[in-house]
């Protein structure tokens, strides 16, 4: 119960900060939300996008899943949680940016790299992370015989780019990107170094963001 008490105490602090201290913010948010950015990030407890970007309630529309993956457009009768959130953010909230936020030491990508068969990872995880299989295959081809840590890191980054490609398979995303109303971004958080890397399409590489003023 101690863990839950900690969460309740946290909610009390949130209440003090946002409903007593900064009441104007929630007065506005009670009327509706208009976030400018959709973030797709990992469920990993260490990479909360709101904390990493020091964002306030109402700033980010967030989808979190194992390994921060976007599946390709698949209009069928299966349950598509990520696609539904994407559709809501793009078509109803009209976000201007979609950010795929990957990270180092990702358990989902680590599992994908380690296992030869998706079934080894459990009933659901293996099939889910298999979305990133093309990224794994590319890395194993380009970095054959390199240390496993290097391959995992490369796959974490390659899967961010794969998710960006998958975003463009959604007609409502592609159309807005082509019209210049929506931009797509790939970010990578290195949690060992506390460093953020952003993908630069013209250089075709992830570049470190300087934290010094
Ligand atoms: Zn992860």
PDB file of C-alpha atoms and ligand atoms in Angstrom:
ATOM      1  CA  UNK A   1       0.000   0.000   0.000  1.00  0.00           C
ATOM      2  CA  UNK A   2       2.997   2.271   0.524  1.00  0.00           C
ATOM      3  CA  UNK A   3       3.388   2.689  -3.253  1.00  0.00           C
ATOM      4  CA  UNK A   4      -0.230   3.760  -3.652  1.00  0.00           C
ATOM      5  CA  UNK A   5       0.018   6.187  -0.707  1.00  0.00           C
ATOM      6  CA  UNK A   6       2.933   7.816  -2.508  1.00  0.00           C
ATOM      7  CA  UNK A   7       0.749   8.295  -5.599  1.00  0.00           C
ATOM      8  CA  UNK A   8      -2.103   9.784  -3.575  1.00  0.00           C
ATOM      9  CA  UNK A   9       0.336  12.180  -1.911  1.00  0.00           C
ATOM     10  CA  UNK A  10       1.555  13.097  -5.395  1.00  0.00           C
ATOM     11  CA  UNK A  11      -1.986  13.874  -6.504  1.00  0.00           C
ATOM     12  CA  UNK A  12      -2.393  16.183  -3.505  1.00  0.00           C
ATOM     13  CA  UNK A  13       0.713  18.110  -4.570  1.00  0.00           C
ATOM     14  CA  UNK A  14      -0.598  18.258  -8.170  1.00  0.00           C
ATOM     15  CA  UNK A  15      -3.897  19.610  -6.832  1.00  0.00           C
ATOM     16  CA  UNK A  16      -2.132  22.268  -4.789  1.00  0.00           C
ATOM     17  CA  UNK A  17       0.010  23.307  -7.764  1.00  0.00           C
ATOM     18  CA  UNK A  18      -2.629  23.336 -10.483  1.00  0.00           C
ATOM     19  CA  UNK A  19      -5.973  23.921  -8.797  1.00  0.00           C
ATOM     20  CA  UNK A  20      -4.847  26.350  -6.132  1.00  0.00           C
ATOM     21  CA  UNK A  21      -1.586  27.835  -7.432  1.00  0.00           C
ATOM     22  CA  UNK A  22      -2.071  27.937 -11.215  1.00  0.00           C
ATOM     23  CA  UNK A  23      -5.831  27.807 -11.380  1.00  0.00           C
ATOM     24  CA  UNK A  24      -5.937  29.843 -14.649  1.00  0.00           C
ATOM     25  CA  UNK A  25      -4.378  26.956 -16.589  1.00  0.00           C
ATOM     26  CA  UNK A  26      -7.055  24.470 -15.651  1.00  0.00           C
ATOM     27  CA  UNK A  27      -9.802  27.086 -15.999  1.00  0.00           C
ATOM     28  CA  UNK A  28      -8.756  27.158 -19.654  1.00  0.00           C
ATOM     29  CA  UNK A  29      -8.261  23.385 -19.973  1.00  0.00           C
ATOM     30  CA  UNK A  30     -11.735  22.731 -18.577  1.00  0.00           C
ATOM     31  CA  UNK A  31     -13.043  24.278 -21.806  1.00  0.00           C
ATOM     32  CA  UNK A  32     -11.043  21.863 -24.007  1.00  0.00           C
ATOM     33  CA  UNK A  33      -7.590  20.883 -25.171  1.00  0.00           C
ATOM     34  CA  UNK A  34      -5.563  22.198 -28.096  1.00  0.00           C
ATOM     35  CA  UNK A  35      -2.143  20.536 -27.890  1.00  0.00           C
ATOM     36  CA  UNK A  36       0.189  21.328 -30.791  1.00  0.00           C
ATOM     37  CA  UNK A  37       2.182  18.098 -30.599  1.00  0.00           C
ATOM     38  CA  UNK A  38       1.445  14.393 -30.609  1.00  0.00           C
ATOM     39  CA  UNK A  39       4.222  12.369 -28.961  1.00  0.00           C
ATOM     40  CA  UNK A  40       4.610   8.638 -29.482  1.00  0.00           C
ATOM     41  CA  UNK A  41       6.855   7.376 -26.715  1.00  0.00           C
ATOM     42  CA  UNK A  42       7.750   4.160 -24.943  1.00  0.00           C
ATOM     43  CA  UNK A  43       5.840   2.850 -21.910  1.00  0.00           C
ATOM     44  CA  UNK A  44       9.208   2.671 -20.123  1.00  0.00           C
ATOM     45  CA  UNK A  45       8.922   4.389 -16.723  1.00  0.00           C
ATOM     46  CA  UNK A  46      12.136   6.351 -17.320  1.00  0.00           C
ATOM     47  CA  UNK A  47      11.068   8.249 -20.411  1.00  0.00           C
ATOM     48  CA  UNK A  48       7.962  10.277 -19.617  1.00  0.00           C
ATOM     49  CA  UNK A  49       7.696  12.797 -22.483  1.00  0.00           C
ATOM     50  CA  UNK A  50       6.022  15.484 -20.364  1.00  0.00           C
ATOM     51  CA  UNK A  51       8.827  15.326 -17.795  1.00  0.00           C
ATOM     52  CA  UNK A  52      11.584  15.128 -20.444  1.00  0.00           C
ATOM     53  CA  UNK A  53      10.282  18.241 -22.207  1.00  0.00           C
ATOM     54  CA  UNK A  54       9.172  20.045 -19.039  1.00  0.00           C
ATOM     55  CA  UNK A  55       5.681  20.341 -20.505  1.00  0.00           C
ATOM     56  CA  UNK A  56       2.515  21.394 -18.720  1.00  0.00           C
ATOM     57  CA  UNK A  57      -0.925  19.738 -18.771  1.00  0.00           C
ATOM     58  CA  UNK A  58      -2.537  20.465 -22.129  1.00  0.00           C
ATOM     59  CA  UNK A  59       0.767  20.752 -24.040  1.00  0.00           C
ATOM     60  CA  UNK A  60       1.216  17.196 -25.346  1.00  0.00           C
ATOM     61  CA  UNK A  61      -1.144  14.582 -26.742  1.00  0.00           C
ATOM     62  CA  UNK A  62       0.624  11.337 -25.895  1.00  0.00           C
ATOM     63  CA  UNK A  63       0.502   7.720 -27.021  1.00  0.00           C
ATOM     64  CA  UNK A  64       2.782   5.375 -25.116  1.00  0.00           C
ATOM     65  CA  UNK A  65       3.417   1.771 -26.062  1.00  0.00           C
ATOM     66  CA  UNK A  66       6.167  -0.837 -25.934  1.00  0.00           C
ATOM     67  CA  UNK A  67       9.124   0.512 -27.972  1.00  0.00           C
ATOM     68  CA  UNK A  68       7.319   3.695 -29.148  1.00  0.00           C
ATOM     69  CA  UNK A  69       6.162   2.115 -32.394  1.00  0.00           C
ATOM     70  CA  UNK A  70       3.681   3.280 -35.009  1.00  0.00           C
ATOM     71  CA  UNK A  71       2.180   0.389 -36.968  1.00  0.00           C
ATOM     72  CA  UNK A  72       1.469   0.821 -40.676  1.00  0.00           C
ATOM     73  CA  UNK A  73      -1.984   1.952 -41.862  1.00  0.00           C
ATOM     74  CA  UNK A  74      -4.255  -1.086 -41.697  1.00  0.00           C
ATOM     75  CA  UNK A  75      -7.956  -0.255 -42.017  1.00  0.00           C
ATOM     76  CA  UNK A  76      -9.481  -3.526 -40.837  1.00  0.00           C
ATOM     77  CA  UNK A  77     -11.647  -4.665 -37.920  1.00  0.00           C
ATOM     78  CA  UNK A  78      -8.761  -5.281 -35.491  1.00  0.00           C
ATOM     79  CA  UNK A  79      -8.313  -2.984 -32.464  1.00  0.00           C
ATOM     80  CA  UNK A  80      -5.921  -0.185 -33.443  1.00  0.00           C
ATOM     81  CA  UNK A  81      -5.183   1.927 -30.366  1.00  0.00           C
ATOM     82  CA  UNK A  82      -2.226   3.807 -31.809  1.00  0.00           C
ATOM     83  CA  UNK A  83      -4.009   4.489 -35.105  1.00  0.00           C
ATOM     84  CA  UNK A  84      -7.105   5.765 -33.260  1.00  0.00           C
ATOM     85  CA  UNK A  85      -5.013   8.168 -31.184  1.00  0.00           C
ATOM     86  CA  UNK A  86      -3.175   9.279 -34.310  1.00  0.00           C
ATOM     87  CA  UNK A  87      -6.442   9.925 -36.135  1.00  0.00           C
ATOM     88  CA  UNK A  88      -7.823  11.897 -33.195  1.00  0.00           C
ATOM     89  CA  UNK A  89      -4.679  14.017 -32.816  1.00  0.00           C
ATOM     90  CA  UNK A  90      -4.344  14.764 -36.533  1.00  0.00           C
ATOM     91  CA  UNK A  91      -7.946  14.987 -37.758  1.00  0.00           C
ATOM     92  CA  UNK A  92      -9.690  16.404 -34.683  1.00  0.00           C
ATOM     93  CA  UNK A  93      -7.046  18.273 -32.697  1.00  0.00           C
ATOM     94  CA  UNK A  94      -5.116  19.361 -35.809  1.00  0.00           C
ATOM     95  CA  UNK A  95      -1.703  18.971 -34.179  1.00  0.00           C
ATOM     96  CA  UNK A  96       1.145  20.636 -36.071  1.00  0.00           C
ATOM     97  CA  UNK A  97       3.840  18.124 -35.046  1.00  0.00           C
ATOM     98  CA  UNK A  98       4.219  14.396 -34.486  1.00  0.00           C
ATOM     99  CA  UNK A  99       7.241  13.388 -32.501  1.00  0.00           C
ATOM    100  CA  UNK A 100       8.494   9.813 -32.184  1.00  0.00           C
ATOM    101  CA  UNK A 101      10.507   9.664 -28.975  1.00  0.00           C
ATOM    102  CA  UNK A 102      12.782   6.634 -28.715  1.00  0.00           C
ATOM    103  CA  UNK A 103      15.344   5.889 -26.036  1.00  0.00           C
ATOM    104  CA  UNK A 104      18.419   3.875 -25.084  1.00  0.00           C
ATOM    105  CA  UNK A 105      18.127   0.572 -23.169  1.00  0.00           C
ATOM    106  CA  UNK A 106      14.672  -0.031 -24.665  1.00  0.00           C
ATOM    107  CA  UNK A 107      13.425  -3.402 -23.405  1.00  0.00           C
ATOM    108  CA  UNK A 108      11.090  -3.825 -26.379  1.00  0.00           C
ATOM    109  CA  UNK A 109      13.813  -3.289 -28.956  1.00  0.00           C
ATOM    110  CA  UNK A 110      16.224  -5.351 -26.836  1.00  0.00           C
ATOM    111  CA  UNK A 111      13.743  -8.233 -26.940  1.00  0.00           C
ATOM    112  CA  UNK A 112      13.345  -7.919 -30.685  1.00  0.00           C
ATOM    113  CA  UNK A 113      17.133  -8.007 -31.160  1.00  0.00           C
ATOM    114  CA  UNK A 114      17.620 -11.010 -28.885  1.00  0.00           C
ATOM    115  CA  UNK A 115      14.810 -13.256 -30.109  1.00  0.00           C
ATOM    116  CA  UNK A 116      14.694 -15.078 -33.387  1.00  0.00           C
ATOM    117  CA  UNK A 117      11.025 -15.942 -32.978  1.00  0.00           C
ATOM    118  CA  UNK A 118       8.310 -13.475 -31.897  1.00  0.00           C
ATOM    119  CA  UNK A 119       6.607 -16.150 -29.722  1.00  0.00           C
ATOM    120  CA  UNK A 120       9.573 -16.196 -27.338  1.00  0.00           C
ATOM    121  CA  UNK A 121       8.586 -12.762 -26.010  1.00  0.00           C
ATOM    122  CA  UNK A 122       5.132 -13.714 -24.790  1.00  0.00           C
ATOM    123  CA  UNK A 123       1.589 -13.676 -26.029  1.00  0.00           C
ATOM    124  CA  UNK A 124       1.493 -10.067 -27.226  1.00  0.00           C
ATOM    125  CA  UNK A 125       4.920  -8.410 -26.997  1.00  0.00           C
ATOM    126  CA  UNK A 126       6.659 -10.354 -29.746  1.00  0.00           C
ATOM    127  CA  UNK A 127       3.985  -9.698 -32.341  1.00  0.00           C
ATOM    128  CA  UNK A 128       3.897  -6.018 -31.380  1.00  0.00           C
ATOM    129  CA  UNK A 129       7.656  -5.343 -31.568  1.00  0.00           C
ATOM    130  CA  UNK A 130       7.789  -7.300 -34.790  1.00  0.00           C
ATOM    131  CA  UNK A 131       6.594  -4.025 -36.387  1.00  0.00           C
ATOM    132  CA  UNK A 132      10.251  -2.989 -36.096  1.00  0.00           C
ATOM    133  CA  UNK A 133      11.625  -6.152 -37.717  1.00  0.00           C
ATOM    134  CA  UNK A 134      12.655  -4.301 -40.933  1.00  0.00           C
ATOM    135  CA  UNK A 135      14.751  -1.965 -38.729  1.00  0.00           C
ATOM    136  CA  UNK A 136      16.387  -4.992 -37.058  1.00  0.00           C
ATOM    137  CA  UNK A 137      17.164  -6.633 -40.396  1.00  0.00           C
ATOM    138  CA  UNK A 138      18.703  -3.422 -41.756  1.00  0.00           C
ATOM    139  CA  UNK A 139      20.897  -3.034 -38.661  1.00  0.00           C
ATOM    140  CA  UNK A 140      22.043  -6.675 -38.684  1.00  0.00           C
ATOM    141  CA  UNK A 141      23.022  -6.273 -42.312  1.00  0.00           C
ATOM    142  CA  UNK A 142      24.825  -2.944 -41.907  1.00  0.00           C
ATOM    143  CA  UNK A 143      26.427  -3.632 -38.533  1.00  0.00           C
ATOM    144  CA  UNK A 144      27.072  -7.358 -38.812  1.00  0.00           C
ATOM    145  CA  UNK A 145      29.722  -8.554 -36.319  1.00  0.00           C
ATOM    146  CA  UNK A 146      29.500  -5.322 -34.283  1.00  0.00           C
ATOM    147  CA  UNK A 147      28.882  -5.469 -30.508  1.00  0.00           C
ATOM    148  CA  UNK A 148      25.296  -6.221 -29.500  1.00  0.00           C
ATOM    149  CA  UNK A 149      24.972  -2.921 -27.601  1.00  0.00           C
ATOM    150  CA  UNK A 150      25.847  -0.987 -30.740  1.00  0.00           C
ATOM    151  CA  UNK A 151      23.361  -2.989 -32.799  1.00  0.00           C
ATOM    152  CA  UNK A 152      20.611  -2.434 -30.203  1.00  0.00           C
ATOM    153  CA  UNK A 153      21.235   1.310 -30.172  1.00  0.00           C
ATOM    154  CA  UNK A 154      21.193   1.413 -33.975  1.00  0.00           C
ATOM    155  CA  UNK A 155      17.934  -0.542 -33.997  1.00  0.00           C
ATOM    156  CA  UNK A 156      16.390   1.823 -31.421  1.00  0.00           C
ATOM    157  CA  UNK A 157      17.195   4.705 -33.779  1.00  0.00           C
ATOM    158  CA  UNK A 158      16.280   2.874 -37.002  1.00  0.00           C
ATOM    159  CA  UNK A 159      12.893   1.939 -35.539  1.00  0.00           C
ATOM    160  CA  UNK A 160      12.154   5.642 -34.931  1.00  0.00           C
ATOM    161  CA  UNK A 161      12.684   6.251 -38.658  1.00  0.00           C
ATOM    162  CA  UNK A 162      10.586   3.207 -39.490  1.00  0.00           C
ATOM    163  CA  UNK A 163       7.733   4.629 -37.404  1.00  0.00           C
ATOM    164  CA  UNK A 164       8.048   7.914 -39.285  1.00  0.00           C
ATOM    165  CA  UNK A 165       7.775   5.965 -42.569  1.00  0.00           C
ATOM    166  CA  UNK A 166       4.743   4.146 -41.168  1.00  0.00           C
ATOM    167  CA  UNK A 167       3.134   7.475 -40.236  1.00  0.00           C
ATOM    168  CA  UNK A 168       3.267   8.415 -43.904  1.00  0.00           C
ATOM    169  CA  UNK A 169       1.224   5.328 -44.843  1.00  0.00           C
ATOM    170  CA  UNK A 170      -1.782   7.011 -43.157  1.00  0.00           C
ATOM    171  CA  UNK A 171      -3.496   9.074 -45.893  1.00  0.00           C
ATOM    172  CA  UNK A 172      -4.574  11.824 -43.455  1.00  0.00           C
ATOM    173  CA  UNK A 173      -0.943  12.211 -42.261  1.00  0.00           C
ATOM    174  CA  UNK A 174       0.619  12.120 -45.735  1.00  0.00           C
ATOM    175  CA  UNK A 175      -1.804  14.679 -47.094  1.00  0.00           C
ATOM    176  CA  UNK A 176      -1.123  17.170 -44.254  1.00  0.00           C
ATOM    177  CA  UNK A 177       2.640  16.656 -44.414  1.00  0.00           C
ATOM    178  CA  UNK A 178       2.600  17.314 -48.176  1.00  0.00           C
ATOM    179  CA  UNK A 179       0.456  20.418 -47.649  1.00  0.00           C
ATOM    180  CA  UNK A 180       3.011  21.704 -45.108  1.00  0.00           C
ATOM    181  CA  UNK A 181       0.552  21.616 -42.193  1.00  0.00           C
ATOM    182  CA  UNK A 182       2.170  18.806 -40.242  1.00  0.00           C
ATOM    183  CA  UNK A 183       5.822  18.009 -39.468  1.00  0.00           C
ATOM    184  CA  UNK A 184       7.277  14.717 -38.324  1.00  0.00           C
ATOM    185  CA  UNK A 185      10.206  14.483 -35.898  1.00  0.00           C
ATOM    186  CA  UNK A 186      12.461  11.674 -34.636  1.00  0.00           C
ATOM    187  CA  UNK A 187      14.008  12.104 -31.178  1.00  0.00           C
ATOM    188  CA  UNK A 188      16.226   9.748 -29.200  1.00  0.00           C
ATOM    189  CA  UNK A 189      16.855  10.074 -25.470  1.00  0.00           C
ATOM    190  CA  UNK A 190      20.104   8.556 -24.234  1.00  0.00           C
ATOM    191  CA  UNK A 191      19.347   7.902 -20.613  1.00  0.00           C
ATOM    192  CA  UNK A 192      22.898   6.887 -19.675  1.00  0.00           C
ATOM    193  CA  UNK A 193      24.222  10.253 -20.799  1.00  0.00           C
ATOM    194  CA  UNK A 194      21.116  12.322 -20.158  1.00  0.00           C
ATOM    195  CA  UNK A 195      21.409  13.470 -23.770  1.00  0.00           C
ATOM    196  CA  UNK A 196      18.799  14.186 -26.398  1.00  0.00           C
ATOM    197  CA  UNK A 197      19.475  13.462 -30.083  1.00  0.00           C
ATOM    198  CA  UNK A 198      17.273  14.739 -32.899  1.00  0.00           C
ATOM    199  CA  UNK A 199      17.138  13.263 -36.367  1.00  0.00           C
ATOM    200  CA  UNK A 200      18.375  15.638 -39.042  1.00  0.00           C
ATOM    201  CA  UNK A 201      16.980  14.443 -42.404  1.00  0.00           C
ATOM    202  CA  UNK A 202      19.477  16.459 -44.469  1.00  0.00           C
ATOM    203  CA  UNK A 203      22.451  14.900 -42.675  1.00  0.00           C
ATOM    204  CA  UNK A 204      20.590  11.556 -42.354  1.00  0.00           C
ATOM    205  CA  UNK A 205      21.724  11.193 -38.746  1.00  0.00           C
ATOM    206  CA  UNK A 206      20.757  11.808 -35.146  1.00  0.00           C
ATOM    207  CA  UNK A 207      22.461  14.919 -33.766  1.00  0.00           C
ATOM    208  CA  UNK A 208      22.917  15.822 -30.099  1.00  0.00           C
ATOM    209  CA  UNK A 209      20.986  18.777 -28.730  1.00  0.00           C
ATOM    210  CA  UNK A 210      23.272  20.985 -26.655  1.00  0.00           C
ATOM    211  CA  UNK A 211      22.019  21.579 -23.168  1.00  0.00           C
ATOM    212  CA  UNK A 212      24.528  24.333 -22.330  1.00  0.00           C
ATOM    213  CA  UNK A 213      23.215  27.869 -22.775  1.00  0.00           C
TER     214      UNK A 213
HETATM  215 ZN1  LIG B   1      11.432   1.396 -24.557  1.00  0.00          ZN
END
